[in-house]
Coordinates of C-alpha atoms and ligand atoms in Angstrom, one line a residue:
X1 CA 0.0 0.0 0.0
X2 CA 1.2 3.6 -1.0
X3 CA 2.5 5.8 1.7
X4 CA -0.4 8.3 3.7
X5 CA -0.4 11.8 1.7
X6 CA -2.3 13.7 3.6
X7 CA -3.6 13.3 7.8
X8 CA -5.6 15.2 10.1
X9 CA -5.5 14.4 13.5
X10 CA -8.3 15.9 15.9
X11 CA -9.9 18.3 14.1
X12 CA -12.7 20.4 15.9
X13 CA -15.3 23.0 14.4
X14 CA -18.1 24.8 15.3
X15 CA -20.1 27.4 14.1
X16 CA -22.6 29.7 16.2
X17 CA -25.2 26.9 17.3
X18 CA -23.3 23.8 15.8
X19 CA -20.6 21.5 16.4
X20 CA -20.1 20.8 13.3
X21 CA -17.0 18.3 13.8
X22 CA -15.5 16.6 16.9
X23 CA -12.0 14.6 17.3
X24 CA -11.9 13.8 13.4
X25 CA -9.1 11.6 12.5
X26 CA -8.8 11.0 8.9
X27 CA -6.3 10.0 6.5
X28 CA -5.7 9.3 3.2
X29 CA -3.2 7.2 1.1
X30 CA -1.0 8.5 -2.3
X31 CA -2.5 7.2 -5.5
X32 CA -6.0 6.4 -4.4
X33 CA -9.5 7.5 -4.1
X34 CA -11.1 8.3 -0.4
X35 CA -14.5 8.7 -0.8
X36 CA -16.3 10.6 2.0
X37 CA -20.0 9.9 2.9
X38 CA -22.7 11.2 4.8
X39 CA -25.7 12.5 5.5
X40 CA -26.6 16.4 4.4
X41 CA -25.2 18.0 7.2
X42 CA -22.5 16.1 8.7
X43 CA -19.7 17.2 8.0
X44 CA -18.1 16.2 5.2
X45 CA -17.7 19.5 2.9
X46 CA -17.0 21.8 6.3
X47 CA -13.9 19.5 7.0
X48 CA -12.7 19.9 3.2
X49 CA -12.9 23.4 3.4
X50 CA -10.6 23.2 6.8
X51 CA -7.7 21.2 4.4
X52 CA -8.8 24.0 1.8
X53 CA -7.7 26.8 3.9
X54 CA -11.3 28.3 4.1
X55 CA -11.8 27.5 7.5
X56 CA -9.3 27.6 10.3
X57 CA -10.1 24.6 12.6
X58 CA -10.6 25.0 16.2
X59 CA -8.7 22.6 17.3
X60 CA -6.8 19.7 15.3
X61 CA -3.9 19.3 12.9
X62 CA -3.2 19.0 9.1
X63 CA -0.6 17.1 8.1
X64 CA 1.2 16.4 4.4
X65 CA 3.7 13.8 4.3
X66 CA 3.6 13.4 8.0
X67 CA 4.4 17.2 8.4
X68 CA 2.1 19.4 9.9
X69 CA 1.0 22.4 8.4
X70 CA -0.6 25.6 8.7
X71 CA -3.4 26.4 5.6
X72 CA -4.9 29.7 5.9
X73 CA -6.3 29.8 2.8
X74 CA -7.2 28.5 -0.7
X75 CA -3.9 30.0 -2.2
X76 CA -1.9 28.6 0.6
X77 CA -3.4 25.0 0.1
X78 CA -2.4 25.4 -4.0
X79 CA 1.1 25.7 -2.4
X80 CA 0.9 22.7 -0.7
X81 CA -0.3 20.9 -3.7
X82 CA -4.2 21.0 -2.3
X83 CA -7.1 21.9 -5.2
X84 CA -10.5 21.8 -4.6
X85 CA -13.7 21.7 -6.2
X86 CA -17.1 23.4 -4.2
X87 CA -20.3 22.0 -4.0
X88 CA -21.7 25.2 -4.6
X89 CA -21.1 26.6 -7.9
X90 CA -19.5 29.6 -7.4
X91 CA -18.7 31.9 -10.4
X92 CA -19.1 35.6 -11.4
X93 CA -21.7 35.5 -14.4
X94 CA -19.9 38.3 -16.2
X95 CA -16.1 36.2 -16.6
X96 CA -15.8 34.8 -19.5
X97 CA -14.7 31.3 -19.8
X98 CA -10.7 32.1 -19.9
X99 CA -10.8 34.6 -17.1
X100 CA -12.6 32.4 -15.1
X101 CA -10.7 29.4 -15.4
X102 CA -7.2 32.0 -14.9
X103 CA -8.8 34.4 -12.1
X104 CA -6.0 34.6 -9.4
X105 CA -3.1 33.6 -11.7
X106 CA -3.4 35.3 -14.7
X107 CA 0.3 35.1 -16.0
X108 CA 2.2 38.4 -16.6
X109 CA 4.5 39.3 -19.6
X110 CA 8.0 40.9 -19.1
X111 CA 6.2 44.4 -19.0
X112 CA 4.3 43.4 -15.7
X113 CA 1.0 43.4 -18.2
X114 CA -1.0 40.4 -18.2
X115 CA -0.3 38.1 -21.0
X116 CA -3.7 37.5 -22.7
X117 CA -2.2 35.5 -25.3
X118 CA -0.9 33.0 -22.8
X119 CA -3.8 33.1 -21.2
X120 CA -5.9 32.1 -24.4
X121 CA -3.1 29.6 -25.5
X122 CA -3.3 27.7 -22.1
X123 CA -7.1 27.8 -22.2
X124 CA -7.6 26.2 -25.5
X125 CA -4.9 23.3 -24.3
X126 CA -6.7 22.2 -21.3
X127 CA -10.1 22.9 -23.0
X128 CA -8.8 20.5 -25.9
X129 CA -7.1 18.4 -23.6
X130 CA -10.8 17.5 -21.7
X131 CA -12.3 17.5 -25.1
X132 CA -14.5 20.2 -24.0
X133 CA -15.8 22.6 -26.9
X134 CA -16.4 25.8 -25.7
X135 CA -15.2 28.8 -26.5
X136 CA -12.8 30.6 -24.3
X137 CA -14.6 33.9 -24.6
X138 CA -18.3 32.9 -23.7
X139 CA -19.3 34.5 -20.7
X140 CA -20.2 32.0 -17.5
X141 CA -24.2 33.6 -17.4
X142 CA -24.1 32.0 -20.6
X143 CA -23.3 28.6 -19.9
X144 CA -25.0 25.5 -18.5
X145 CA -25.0 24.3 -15.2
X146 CA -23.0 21.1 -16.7
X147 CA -20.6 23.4 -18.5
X148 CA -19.7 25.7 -15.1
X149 CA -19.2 22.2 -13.7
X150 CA -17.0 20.8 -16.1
X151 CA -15.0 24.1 -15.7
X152 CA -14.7 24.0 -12.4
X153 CA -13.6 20.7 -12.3
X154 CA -11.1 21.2 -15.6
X155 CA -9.8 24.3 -13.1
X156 CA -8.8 22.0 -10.0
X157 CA -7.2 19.8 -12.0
X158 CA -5.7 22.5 -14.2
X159 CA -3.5 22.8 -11.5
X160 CA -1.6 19.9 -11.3
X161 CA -2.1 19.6 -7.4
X162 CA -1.1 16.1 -5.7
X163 CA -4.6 16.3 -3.6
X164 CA -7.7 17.1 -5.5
X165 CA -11.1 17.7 -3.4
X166 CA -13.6 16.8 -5.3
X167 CA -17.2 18.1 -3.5
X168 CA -20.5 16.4 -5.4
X169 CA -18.4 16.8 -8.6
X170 CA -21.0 15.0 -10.4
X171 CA -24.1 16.5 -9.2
X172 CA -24.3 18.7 -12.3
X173 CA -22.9 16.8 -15.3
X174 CA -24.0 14.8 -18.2
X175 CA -23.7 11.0 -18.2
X176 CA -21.0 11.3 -20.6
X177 CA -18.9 14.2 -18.8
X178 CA -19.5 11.0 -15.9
X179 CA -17.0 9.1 -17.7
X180 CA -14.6 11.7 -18.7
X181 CA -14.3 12.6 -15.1
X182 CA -14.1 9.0 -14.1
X183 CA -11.3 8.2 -16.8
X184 CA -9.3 11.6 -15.6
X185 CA -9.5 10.5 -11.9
X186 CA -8.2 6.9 -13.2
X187 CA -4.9 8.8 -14.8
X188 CA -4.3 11.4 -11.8
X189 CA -4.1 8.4 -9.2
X190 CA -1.9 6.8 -11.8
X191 CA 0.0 9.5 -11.5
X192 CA 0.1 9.3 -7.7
X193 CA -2.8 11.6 -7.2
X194 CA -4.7 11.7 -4.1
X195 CA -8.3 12.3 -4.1
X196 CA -11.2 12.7 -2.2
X197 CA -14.7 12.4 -3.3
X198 CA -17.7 13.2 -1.6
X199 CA -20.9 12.2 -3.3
X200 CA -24.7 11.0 -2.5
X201 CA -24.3 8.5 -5.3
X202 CA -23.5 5.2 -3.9
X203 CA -23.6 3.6 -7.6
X204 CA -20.7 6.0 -8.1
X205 CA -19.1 6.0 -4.7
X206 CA -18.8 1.7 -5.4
X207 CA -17.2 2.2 -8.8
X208 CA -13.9 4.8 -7.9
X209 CA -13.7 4.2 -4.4
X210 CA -10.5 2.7 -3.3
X211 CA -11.6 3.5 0.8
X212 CA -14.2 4.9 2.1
X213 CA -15.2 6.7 5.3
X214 CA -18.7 7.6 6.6
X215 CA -19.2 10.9 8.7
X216 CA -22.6 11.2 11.0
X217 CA -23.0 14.3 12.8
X218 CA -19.6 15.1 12.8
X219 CA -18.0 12.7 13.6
X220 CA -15.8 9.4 11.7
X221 CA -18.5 6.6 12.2
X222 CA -15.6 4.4 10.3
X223 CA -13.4 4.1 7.5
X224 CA -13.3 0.7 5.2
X225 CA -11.6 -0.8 2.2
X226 CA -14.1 -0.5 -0.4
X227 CA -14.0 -4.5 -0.8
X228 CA -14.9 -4.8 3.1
X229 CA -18.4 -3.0 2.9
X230 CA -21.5 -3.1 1.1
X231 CA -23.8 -0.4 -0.3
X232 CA -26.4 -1.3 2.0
X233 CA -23.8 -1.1 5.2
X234 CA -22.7 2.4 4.4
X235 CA -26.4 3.5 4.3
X236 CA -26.7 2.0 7.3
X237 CA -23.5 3.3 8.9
X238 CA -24.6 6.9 7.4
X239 CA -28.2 7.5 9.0
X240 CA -27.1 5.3 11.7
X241 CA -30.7 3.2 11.5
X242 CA -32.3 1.0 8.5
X243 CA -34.4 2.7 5.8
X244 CA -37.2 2.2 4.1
X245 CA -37.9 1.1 1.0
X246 CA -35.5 3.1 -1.3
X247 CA -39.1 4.1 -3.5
X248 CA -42.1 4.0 -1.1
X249 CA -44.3 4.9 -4.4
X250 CA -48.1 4.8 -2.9
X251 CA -50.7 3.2 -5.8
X252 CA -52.9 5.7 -6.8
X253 CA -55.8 5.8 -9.0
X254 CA -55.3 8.4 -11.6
X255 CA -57.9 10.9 -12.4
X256 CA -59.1 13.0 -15.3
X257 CA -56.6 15.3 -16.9
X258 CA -55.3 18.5 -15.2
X259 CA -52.5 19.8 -17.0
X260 CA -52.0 19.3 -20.6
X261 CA -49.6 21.2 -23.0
X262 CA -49.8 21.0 -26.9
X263 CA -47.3 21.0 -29.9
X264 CA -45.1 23.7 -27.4
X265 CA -42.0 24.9 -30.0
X266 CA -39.3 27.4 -29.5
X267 CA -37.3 27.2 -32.4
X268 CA -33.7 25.6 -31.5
X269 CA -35.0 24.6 -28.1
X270 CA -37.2 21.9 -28.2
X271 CA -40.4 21.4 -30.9
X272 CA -43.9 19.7 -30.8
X273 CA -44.0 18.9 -27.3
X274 CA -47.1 17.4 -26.1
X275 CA -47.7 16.1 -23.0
X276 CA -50.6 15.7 -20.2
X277 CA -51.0 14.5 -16.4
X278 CA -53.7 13.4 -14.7
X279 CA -55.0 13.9 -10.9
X280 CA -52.6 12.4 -8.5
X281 CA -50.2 10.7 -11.3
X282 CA -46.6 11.6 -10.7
X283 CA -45.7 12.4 -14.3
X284 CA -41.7 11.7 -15.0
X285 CA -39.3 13.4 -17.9
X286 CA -36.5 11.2 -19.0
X287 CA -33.9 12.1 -21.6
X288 CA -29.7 13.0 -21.9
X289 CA -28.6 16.1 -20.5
X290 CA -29.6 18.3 -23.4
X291 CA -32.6 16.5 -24.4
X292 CA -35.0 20.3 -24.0
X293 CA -36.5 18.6 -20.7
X294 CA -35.5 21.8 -18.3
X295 CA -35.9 24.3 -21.3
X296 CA -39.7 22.6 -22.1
X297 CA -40.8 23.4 -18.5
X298 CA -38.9 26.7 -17.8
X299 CA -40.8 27.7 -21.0
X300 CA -44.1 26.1 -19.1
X301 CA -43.2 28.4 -16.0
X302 CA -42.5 31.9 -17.9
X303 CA -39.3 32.0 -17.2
X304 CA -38.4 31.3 -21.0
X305 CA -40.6 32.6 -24.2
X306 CA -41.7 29.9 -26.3
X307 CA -42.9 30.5 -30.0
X308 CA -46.0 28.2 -30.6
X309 CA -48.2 25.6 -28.6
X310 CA -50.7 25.9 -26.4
X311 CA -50.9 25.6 -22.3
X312 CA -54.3 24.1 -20.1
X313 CA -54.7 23.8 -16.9
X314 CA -58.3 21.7 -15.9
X315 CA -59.1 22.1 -19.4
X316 CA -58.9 26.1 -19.8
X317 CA -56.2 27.5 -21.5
X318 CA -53.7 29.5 -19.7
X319 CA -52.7 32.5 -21.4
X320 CA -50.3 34.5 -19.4
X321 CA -47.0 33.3 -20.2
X322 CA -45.3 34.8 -17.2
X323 CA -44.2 33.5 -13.8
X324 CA -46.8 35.6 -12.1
X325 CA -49.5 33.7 -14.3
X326 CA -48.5 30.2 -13.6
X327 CA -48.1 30.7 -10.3
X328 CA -51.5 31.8 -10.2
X329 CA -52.9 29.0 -11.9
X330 CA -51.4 26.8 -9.1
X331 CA -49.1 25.7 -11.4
X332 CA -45.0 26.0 -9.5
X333 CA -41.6 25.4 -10.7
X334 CA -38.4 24.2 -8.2
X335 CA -35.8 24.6 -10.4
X336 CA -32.5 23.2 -11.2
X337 CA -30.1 25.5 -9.7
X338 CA -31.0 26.5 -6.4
X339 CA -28.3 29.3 -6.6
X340 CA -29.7 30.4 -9.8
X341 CA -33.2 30.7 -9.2
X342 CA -33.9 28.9 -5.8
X343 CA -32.8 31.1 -3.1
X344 CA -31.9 34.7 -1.3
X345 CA -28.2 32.9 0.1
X346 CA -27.7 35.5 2.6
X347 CA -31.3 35.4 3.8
X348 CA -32.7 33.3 6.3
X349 CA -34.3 29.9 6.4
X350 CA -37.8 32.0 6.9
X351 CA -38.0 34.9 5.1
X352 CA -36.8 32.4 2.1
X353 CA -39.3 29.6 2.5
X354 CA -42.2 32.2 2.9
X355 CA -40.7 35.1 0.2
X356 CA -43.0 33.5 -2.7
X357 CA -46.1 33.7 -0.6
X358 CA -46.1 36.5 1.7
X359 CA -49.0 37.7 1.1
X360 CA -50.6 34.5 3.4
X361 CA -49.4 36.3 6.4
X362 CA -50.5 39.0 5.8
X363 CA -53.8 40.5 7.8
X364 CA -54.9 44.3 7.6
X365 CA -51.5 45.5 5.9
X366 CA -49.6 43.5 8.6
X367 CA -47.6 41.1 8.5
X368 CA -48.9 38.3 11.3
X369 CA -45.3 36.9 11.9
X370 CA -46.6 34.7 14.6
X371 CA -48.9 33.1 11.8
X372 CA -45.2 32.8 9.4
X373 CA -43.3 31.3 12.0
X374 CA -45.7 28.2 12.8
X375 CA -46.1 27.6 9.2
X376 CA -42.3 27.5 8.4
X377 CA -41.4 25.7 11.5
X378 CA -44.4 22.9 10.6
X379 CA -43.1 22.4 6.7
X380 CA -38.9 22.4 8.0
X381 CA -39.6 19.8 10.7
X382 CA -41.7 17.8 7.9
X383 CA -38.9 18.1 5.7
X384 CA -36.2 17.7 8.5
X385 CA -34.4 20.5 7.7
X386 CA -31.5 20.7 9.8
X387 CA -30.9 24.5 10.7
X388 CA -29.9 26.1 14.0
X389 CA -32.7 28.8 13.3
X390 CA -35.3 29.7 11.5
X391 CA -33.0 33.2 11.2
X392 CA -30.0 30.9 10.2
X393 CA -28.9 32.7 6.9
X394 CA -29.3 30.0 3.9
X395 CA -25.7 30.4 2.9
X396 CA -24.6 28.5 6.1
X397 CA -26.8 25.7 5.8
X398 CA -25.2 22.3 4.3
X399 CA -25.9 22.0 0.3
X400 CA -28.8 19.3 0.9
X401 CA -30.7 21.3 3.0
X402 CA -30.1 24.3 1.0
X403 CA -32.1 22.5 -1.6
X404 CA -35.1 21.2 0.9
X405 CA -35.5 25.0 1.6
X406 CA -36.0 25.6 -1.9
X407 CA -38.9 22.6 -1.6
X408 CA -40.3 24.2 1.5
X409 CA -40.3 27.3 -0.4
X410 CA -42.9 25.9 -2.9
X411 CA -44.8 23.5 -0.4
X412 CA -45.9 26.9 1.3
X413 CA -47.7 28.0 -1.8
X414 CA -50.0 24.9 -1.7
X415 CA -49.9 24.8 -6.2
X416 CA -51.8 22.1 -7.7
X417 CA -49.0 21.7 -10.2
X418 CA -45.6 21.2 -9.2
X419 CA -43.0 20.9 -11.5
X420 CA -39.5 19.5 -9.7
X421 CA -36.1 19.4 -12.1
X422 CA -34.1 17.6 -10.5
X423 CA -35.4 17.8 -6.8
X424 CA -33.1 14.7 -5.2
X425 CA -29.8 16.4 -6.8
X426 CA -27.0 16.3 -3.9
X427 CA -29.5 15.5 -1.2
X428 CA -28.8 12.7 1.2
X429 CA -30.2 8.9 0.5
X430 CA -32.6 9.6 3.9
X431 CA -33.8 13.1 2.7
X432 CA -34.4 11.7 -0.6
X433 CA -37.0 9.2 1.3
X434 CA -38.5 12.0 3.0
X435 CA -39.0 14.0 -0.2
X436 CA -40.3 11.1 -2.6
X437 CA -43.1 10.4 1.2
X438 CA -44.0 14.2 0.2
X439 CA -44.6 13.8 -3.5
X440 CA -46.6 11.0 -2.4
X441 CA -48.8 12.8 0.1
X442 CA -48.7 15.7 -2.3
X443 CA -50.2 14.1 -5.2
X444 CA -52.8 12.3 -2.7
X445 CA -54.7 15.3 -2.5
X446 CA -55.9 15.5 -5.8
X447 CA -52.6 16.9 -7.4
X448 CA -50.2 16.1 -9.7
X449 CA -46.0 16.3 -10.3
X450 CA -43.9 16.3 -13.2
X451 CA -40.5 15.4 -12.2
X452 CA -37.5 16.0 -14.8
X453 CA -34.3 13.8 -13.1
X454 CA -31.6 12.0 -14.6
X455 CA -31.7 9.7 -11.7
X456 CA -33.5 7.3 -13.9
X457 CA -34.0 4.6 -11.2
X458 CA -35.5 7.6 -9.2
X459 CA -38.2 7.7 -11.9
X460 CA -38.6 4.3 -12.6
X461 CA -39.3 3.8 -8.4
X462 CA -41.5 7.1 -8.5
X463 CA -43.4 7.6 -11.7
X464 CA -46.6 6.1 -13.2
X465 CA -45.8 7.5 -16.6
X466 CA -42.6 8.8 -18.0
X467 CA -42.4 10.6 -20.5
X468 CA -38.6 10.5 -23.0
X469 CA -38.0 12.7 -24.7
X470 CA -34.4 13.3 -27.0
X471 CA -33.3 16.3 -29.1
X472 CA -35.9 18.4 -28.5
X473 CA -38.8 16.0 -28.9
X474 CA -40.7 13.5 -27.1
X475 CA -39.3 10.4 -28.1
X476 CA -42.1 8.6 -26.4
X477 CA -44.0 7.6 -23.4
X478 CA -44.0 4.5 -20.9
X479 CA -46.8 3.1 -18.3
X480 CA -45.9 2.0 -15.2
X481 CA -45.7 -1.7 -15.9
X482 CA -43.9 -1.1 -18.7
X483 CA -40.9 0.7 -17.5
X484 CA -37.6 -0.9 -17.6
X485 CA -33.8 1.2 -17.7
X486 CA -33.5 -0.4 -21.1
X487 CA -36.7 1.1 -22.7
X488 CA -36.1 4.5 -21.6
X489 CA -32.4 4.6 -22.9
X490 CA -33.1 3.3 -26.1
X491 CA -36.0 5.9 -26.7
X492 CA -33.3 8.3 -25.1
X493 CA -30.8 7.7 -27.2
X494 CA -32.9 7.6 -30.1
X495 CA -31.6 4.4 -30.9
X496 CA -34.6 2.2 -32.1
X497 CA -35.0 -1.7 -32.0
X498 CA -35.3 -1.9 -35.5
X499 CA -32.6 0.4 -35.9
X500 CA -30.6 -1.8 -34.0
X501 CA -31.4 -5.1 -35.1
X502 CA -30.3 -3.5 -39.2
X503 CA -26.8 -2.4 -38.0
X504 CA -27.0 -6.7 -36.5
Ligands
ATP1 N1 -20.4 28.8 7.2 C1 -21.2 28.2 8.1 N2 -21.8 28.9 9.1 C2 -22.6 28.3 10.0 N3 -22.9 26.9 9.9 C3 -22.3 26.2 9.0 C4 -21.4 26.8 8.0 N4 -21.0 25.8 7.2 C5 -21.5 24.7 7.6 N5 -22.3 24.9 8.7 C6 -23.0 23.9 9.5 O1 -22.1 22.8 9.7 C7 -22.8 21.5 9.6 C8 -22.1 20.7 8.6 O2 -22.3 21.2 7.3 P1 -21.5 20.7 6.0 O3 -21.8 21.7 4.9 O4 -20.1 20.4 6.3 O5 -22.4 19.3 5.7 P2 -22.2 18.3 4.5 O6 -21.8 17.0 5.1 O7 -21.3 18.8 3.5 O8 -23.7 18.2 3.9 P3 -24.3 18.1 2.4 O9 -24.4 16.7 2.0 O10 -25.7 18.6 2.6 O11 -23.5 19.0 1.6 C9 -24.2 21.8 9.2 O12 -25.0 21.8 10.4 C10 -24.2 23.3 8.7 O13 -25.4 23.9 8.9
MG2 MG1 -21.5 19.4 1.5

């Protein structure tokens, strides 16, 4: 076995109302993968960002190569040969791609002036080296949430540090960026890399794990060889009780339609989409990463125009084709990037579950904040939202509850139709139970979901329709007892049997 890289020995944090780690001893080995597990909250990206420099520990010691050393910040851990990647996509929209991908180290020509042609040389290299095709002048506003991923992931590595940090690295990307990570992390441990991974995805966590260490409320529950423990045993270890079934789906009898949209177009987007969903179904969208799915229902929700096609809800055509409009037809978005749209960071847990729908507490022009409290409280504890107040700002809440917030947030305005892209992403395999109970007791009462996810087990375990759609079009459209992984991929990829069976 390879020498230990990198140690810590009794680390300690807290932040105002949380111990967020006690006594954490951790190590891991040169030329290997640790992965890090754990439920939303305990831990694990709090004690990256203490190796990262962002956070000085209370107590406890860093060591590389069996030295100790002091890491103040993220500059200081580059010099120790420490990159990381954040959970939380942080970028300024108005950087382009090469600035962005330079910011901090922007190389200087003999004149002290910053060498832009360097800069655009170095960029096309490692964009060319990843096979990514964008250009290095795009601005980050104008990129996907899978392109800033790949970016920020192409920018730790860019670095050529001997520990990478990789936080949910894959909560964001396309099936095939997947494997283009996976393949780079086989080369850097070849190259004597170390690197640890934290993810929620235990298919993923099994495949590039070489050990793997579970974190519960702060604390090391225990660390393994990968070999030595099963999926089921890490789940176990993590919420530190058995779970139920991984999809409790209710059975429902469907009603009579109450959403329906017809031939929706926007030219370049998606075209002809036609879809409908019935009382209490739980309607799924399956597809690639770039299969129109999110751009179809932003387009649905106002937030995007769309050229053609028509939208009813309980039969009657809606008209308005702005936010304000759906929302009043009780039709609600949560959307795919809870930084993008989702959430006020720097606001509290209340004021951003209840922003959407102040108008409930309010009674004679006042605001009855008695009335707010008791409903936020009620929908967090449903939700298990783990928070030291209600005041907490959102910013300093762990990434998975960040995004049950964003579900509280819409659970408050009581729609009839709500719309959830990709409403499981980076929460923990517990949370996720508690959220697909809620869609279940959500659709109970008369009310329906459409669910976009590219957790396609998620909407095989969930759905009673799904709905595939590829390039811009539905592709088709599967009942319940007809679902199977294979059906949807083949209708995803467009590939069809007959298809198949000529190139046979
Ligand atoms: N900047 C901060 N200020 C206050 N509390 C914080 C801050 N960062 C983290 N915490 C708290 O520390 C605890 C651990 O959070 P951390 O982000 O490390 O969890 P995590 O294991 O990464 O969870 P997730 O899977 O949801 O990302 C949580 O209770 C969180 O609310
Ligand atoms: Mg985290």
């Amino acid at each position: 076995m390879e020498g230990i890289k990198l140690r810590v020995s009794n680390i300690e944090k807290s932040f105002p109302g949380v111990k967020a780690l006690s006594n954490i001893n951790f190590s891991v080995r040169a030329g290997t993968v640790h992965v890090l597990c754990g439920e939303n909250g305990a831990g694990k990206s709090t004690l990256m960002k203490i190796i990262n420099g962002v956070y000085k520990p209370d107590k406890g010691t860093v060591f590389i190569d069996e030295k100790p050393v002091i890491i103040n910040n993220p500059i200081q851990a580059r010099e120790h040969g420490i990159s990381m990647i954040f959970q939380e996509l942080n970028y300024i929209p108005e950087l382009t791609v090469e600035e962005s991908l330079f910011v901090g180290r922007l190389p200087v020509n003999k004149w002290g002036k910053v060498d832009w042609k360097q800069v655009r040389r170095e960029t096309m290299q490692l964009l060319d080296e990843e096979g990514l095709h964008y250009s290095p002048t795009t601005r980050m506003k104008d990129l996907s949430v899978s392109d800033v991923q790949m970016l920020e992931i192409l920018k730790a590595i860019s670095y050529r540090s001997e520990i990478i940090i990789m936080d949910e690295p894959t909560s964001a990307i396309t099936q095939k960026e997947v494997e283009l990570l996976f393949k780079k992390i086989e080369k850097l441990k070849k190259n004597g890399a170390s690197i640890i991974y934290i993810s929620h995805k235990m298919d993923e966590i099994f495949r590039i794990a070489d050990e793997i260490t579970i974190l519960r409320d702060g604390s090391v529950i225990d660390t393994r060889s990968r070999d030595d423990i099963s999926i089921d045993e890490v789940i176990t270890l993590m919420v530190g009780r058995e779970l139920s079934k991984e999809f409790p789906k209710d059975q429902v009898e469907l009603g009579e339609t109450v959403f329906e949209a017809k031939g929706l177009t926007r030219k370049g987007y998606f075209e002809d989409v036609s879809f409908h969903v019935r009382k209490r179904e739980i309607v799924g969208f399956a597809g690639l990463m770039g299969a129109g799915r999110t751009e179809v229902m932003r387009a649905i929700f106002g937030l995007d125009p769309y050229s053609s096609g028509t939208i009813y809800k309980d039969g009657k055509e809606i008209k308005s084709k702005t936010v304000h409009g759906c929302i009043d037809n009780g039709v609600v978005m949560l959307s795919e990037d809870r930084r993008r749209y989702g959430i006020i960071p720097i606001r509290g847990v209340r004021e951003n579950v209840t922003l959407a729908n102040l108008k409930k507490f309010f009674y004679k022009g006042r605001l009855h904040a008695r009335k707010e409290l008791m409903f936020v409280k009620n929908i967090c504890e449903q939700m298990n939202v783990k928070t030291p107040s209600y005041e907490t700002s959102v910013d300093s809440l762990s990434g998975g509850n960040q995004q049950k917030v964003v579900l509280a947030k819409w659970m408050i305005n009581d729609p009839d139709i709500l719309i959830m892209d990709e409403p499981t992403r980076g929460i923990d395999v517990g949370a996720k139970r508690e959220i697909y109970k809620l869609m279940n007791s959500f659709v109970s009462s008369d009310k329906a979901i459409i669910i976009v996810s590219s957790e396609l087990p998620e909407l095989l375990g969930m759905c009673d329709r799904i709905y595939v759609m590829s390039k811009g079009r539905i592709a088709g459209v599967l009942e319940r007892k007809d679902f199977t992984q294979e059906a949807v991929m083949k209708m995803a990829t467009g590939v069809s049997m007959e298809e198949e069976v000529n190139e046979n």
